[in-house]
Structures are given as C-alpha cells and as structure tokens.
XYZ file of N, CA and C in Angstrom:
243
model
N -6.671 -17.345 -99.408
C -7.149 -16.046 -99.288
C -6.622 -15.214 -100.363
N -7.580 -14.527 -100.965
C -7.192 -13.503 -102.020
C -7.594 -12.134 -101.562
N -6.632 -11.207 -101.556
C -6.936 -9.915 -100.950
C -6.105 -8.950 -101.665
N -6.633 -7.777 -101.791
C -6.054 -6.540 -102.223
C -5.135 -5.694 -101.230
N -5.365 -6.184 -99.922
C -4.702 -5.545 -98.838
C -3.269 -6.105 -98.681
N -2.376 -5.243 -98.404
C -1.009 -5.660 -98.205
C -0.891 -6.300 -96.765
N -0.272 -7.360 -96.762
C -0.153 -8.170 -95.431
C 1.143 -8.038 -94.622
N 1.143 -7.865 -93.451
C 2.386 -7.795 -92.528
C 3.196 -9.121 -92.846
N 4.440 -9.013 -93.133
C 5.057 -10.323 -93.303
C 6.525 -10.365 -92.888
N 7.135 -11.509 -92.616
C 8.426 -11.549 -92.066
C 9.127 -12.952 -92.388
N 10.384 -12.792 -92.959
C 11.263 -14.047 -93.104
C 12.135 -14.111 -91.895
N 12.109 -15.079 -91.072
C 12.667 -15.397 -89.926
C 13.859 -16.319 -90.134
N 15.024 -15.688 -89.955
C 16.234 -16.631 -90.127
C 16.700 -17.206 -88.838
N 17.450 -18.236 -88.923
C 17.894 -19.052 -87.858
C 19.284 -18.552 -87.328
N 19.577 -18.902 -86.219
C 20.904 -18.436 -85.689
C 22.096 -19.506 -86.333
N 23.143 -19.032 -86.136
C 24.256 -19.957 -86.653
C 24.114 -21.411 -86.160
N 24.012 -22.406 -87.030
C 23.927 -23.748 -86.555
C 22.570 -24.231 -86.159
N 21.629 -23.376 -86.159
C 20.300 -23.602 -85.635
C 19.288 -24.284 -86.546
N 18.387 -24.681 -86.061
C 17.206 -25.194 -86.889
C 15.848 -24.556 -86.619
N 14.891 -24.718 -87.429
C 13.727 -23.906 -87.358
C 12.928 -24.169 -85.991
N 13.011 -25.283 -85.520
C 12.244 -25.585 -84.142
C 12.971 -25.001 -82.918
N 14.105 -24.367 -83.103
C 14.790 -23.638 -82.028
C 14.189 -22.105 -82.069
N 14.977 -21.253 -82.000
C 14.656 -19.817 -81.746
C 13.871 -19.193 -83.060
N 14.292 -19.523 -84.196
C 13.620 -19.091 -85.368
C 12.005 -19.361 -85.343
N 11.838 -20.661 -85.055
C 10.451 -21.108 -85.040
C 9.570 -20.452 -83.928
N 10.204 -20.278 -82.777
C 9.527 -19.574 -81.777
C 9.159 -18.110 -82.094
N 10.181 -17.340 -82.705
C 9.822 -15.965 -83.140
C 8.789 -16.034 -84.236
N 8.934 -16.962 -85.036
C 8.032 -16.975 -86.298
C 6.552 -17.085 -85.555
N 6.353 -18.105 -84.698
C 5.094 -18.287 -84.101
C 4.460 -17.112 -83.428
N 5.370 -16.384 -82.649
C 5.052 -15.215 -82.070
C 4.473 -14.062 -83.008
N 5.153 -14.007 -84.173
C 4.795 -12.950 -85.234
C 3.465 -13.424 -85.887
N 3.158 -14.868 -86.054
C 2.037 -15.286 -86.429
C 0.771 -14.825 -85.549
N 1.024 -15.122 -84.310
C 0.087 -14.673 -83.329
C -0.252 -13.143 -83.267
N 0.661 -12.362 -83.811
C 0.459 -10.887 -83.890
C 0.004 -10.474 -85.200
N -0.349 -11.538 -86.208
C -1.056 -11.223 -87.391
C -0.153 -11.223 -88.624
N 1.119 -11.596 -88.478
C 1.974 -11.637 -89.563
C 1.871 -12.932 -90.395
N 2.319 -12.895 -91.625
C 2.571 -13.994 -92.413
C 4.088 -14.247 -92.304
N 4.483 -15.498 -91.714
C 5.934 -15.710 -91.562
C 6.397 -17.004 -92.440
N 7.708 -16.971 -92.575
C 8.314 -18.227 -93.073
C 9.629 -18.339 -92.283
N 9.923 -19.662 -91.930
C 11.278 -20.088 -91.397
C 11.524 -21.431 -91.922
N 12.778 -21.806 -91.995
C 13.154 -23.112 -92.448
C 14.390 -23.594 -91.864
N 14.639 -24.942 -91.992
C 16.034 -25.419 -91.615
C 17.042 -24.735 -92.458
N 18.204 -24.589 -91.926
C 19.318 -24.116 -92.710
C 19.751 -25.251 -93.541
N 20.333 -24.775 -94.658
C 20.922 -25.911 -95.512
C 21.839 -26.692 -94.982
N 21.745 -28.118 -95.116
C 22.680 -28.981 -94.496
C 22.526 -29.146 -92.979
N 21.481 -28.679 -92.396
C 21.079 -28.705 -90.892
C 19.853 -29.537 -90.792
N 19.480 -29.853 -89.612
C 18.195 -30.476 -89.349
C 17.668 -31.482 -90.277
N 16.530 -31.554 -90.713
C 15.985 -32.599 -91.462
C 16.300 -32.249 -93.072
N 16.775 -31.205 -93.308
C 16.832 -30.621 -94.785
C 17.743 -31.723 -95.532
N 18.595 -32.441 -95.032
C 19.399 -33.326 -95.846
C 20.568 -32.699 -96.588
N 21.019 -33.317 -97.424
C 21.951 -32.703 -98.257
C 23.431 -33.030 -97.765
N 24.296 -32.694 -98.664
C 25.793 -32.953 -98.139
C 26.492 -31.462 -98.534
N 27.468 -31.044 -97.829
C 28.130 -31.611 -96.602
C 27.203 -31.488 -95.386
N 27.116 -32.404 -94.516
C 26.239 -32.197 -93.282
C 26.893 -31.165 -92.193
N 26.088 -30.589 -91.384
C 26.528 -29.793 -90.314
C 27.684 -28.767 -90.701
N 27.320 -28.119 -91.800
C 28.254 -27.012 -92.338
C 27.425 -25.802 -92.192
N 28.000 -24.686 -91.664
C 27.303 -23.429 -91.545
C 28.224 -22.458 -92.180
N 27.950 -21.981 -93.328
C 28.617 -20.873 -94.006
C 27.699 -19.854 -94.438
N 28.176 -18.591 -94.274
C 27.376 -17.430 -94.579
C 26.564 -17.426 -95.951
N 27.481 -17.868 -96.932
C 26.897 -17.877 -98.292
C 25.512 -18.782 -98.289
N 25.571 -19.824 -97.682
C 24.445 -20.733 -97.638
C 23.357 -20.048 -96.941
N 23.512 -19.295 -95.821
C 22.555 -18.561 -95.108
C 21.935 -17.612 -96.063
N 22.694 -16.770 -96.695
C 22.285 -15.778 -97.574
C 21.302 -16.493 -98.748
N 21.687 -17.476 -99.270
C 20.827 -18.270 -100.180
C 19.489 -18.737 -99.601
N 19.594 -19.251 -98.458
C 18.383 -19.675 -97.673
C 17.378 -18.517 -97.477
N 17.895 -17.339 -97.121
C 16.987 -16.255 -96.820
C 16.520 -15.693 -98.060
N 17.248 -15.704 -99.157
C 16.611 -15.246 -100.432
C 15.554 -16.173 -100.893
N 15.769 -17.435 -100.769
C 14.881 -18.390 -101.159
C 13.520 -18.355 -100.406
N 13.718 -18.016 -99.043
C 12.339 -17.860 -98.246
C 11.636 -16.708 -98.656
N 12.337 -15.590 -98.908
C 11.866 -14.285 -99.345
C 11.030 -14.506 -100.790
N 11.821 -15.243 -101.542
C 11.181 -15.618 -103.002
C 9.882 -16.265 -102.760
N 9.845 -17.316 -101.897
C 8.688 -18.183 -101.593
C 7.540 -17.500 -100.983
N 7.803 -16.601 -99.982
C 6.719 -15.914 -99.184
C 6.163 -14.787 -100.183
N 7.046 -14.311 -101.117
C 6.645 -13.172 -101.964
C 5.402 -13.622 -102.926
N 5.216 -14.903 -103.068
C 4.229 -15.419 -103.923
C 2.876 -15.547 -103.341
N 2.748 -15.285 -101.963
C 1.591 -15.423 -101.311
C 0.838 -14.158 -101.596
N -0.420 -14.141 -101.978
C -1.247 -12.948 -102.345
C -1.270 -12.050 -101.145
N -0.964 -10.778 -101.544
C -0.974 -9.639 -100.522
C 0.401 -9.346 -99.786
N 1.334 -10.240 -99.983
C 2.684 -10.063 -99.513
C 3.447 -9.268 -100.522
N 4.194 -8.261 -99.949
C 4.974 -7.294 -100.743
C 6.349 -7.024 -99.999
N 7.490 -7.504 -100.542
C 8.771 -7.320 -99.819
C 9.300 -6.019 -100.101
C-alpha cells in the first residue's frame, strides 16, 4: 500500500519475561482491529527468538528490542514516529 496519508501506528512491547503470544500480541491485535499498524516481537533470548544467554531479561535488551521494532515499522509507507 502506497499512501501520502499518515497512518496510526504502535510498537507494542512485551512484559518482563513475556513473549509476543502473551499480552503484547493481544494488545497488538486489538490495535490492528482499531485501524493501527502495529509491531510486536519476542524479547531477545525469549520465546522462539533463540540466541544466548537463554531466559535472560535485562532492561538494556528490552530497550534495544523496542528501538529495533520502531526502526522496522518506520520503513512502512505512511508511518511516521
């Protein structure tokens, strides 16, 4: 979809130790149903994302994850953060 219109958008972060199929995914789905473009992802080292160390939840990783999701969604035409 190519548009000159700005689109409602949201990066939905997960709770500590959470994965996207839990709360974040449910919130993202509701926002999509309300017309938003959304993105959510597994936390680094959680869920199916793989990597080492496993099951580690550090604030710096969460910050990097959120920045990465924002960078990714901002490439979609019409999304402006």
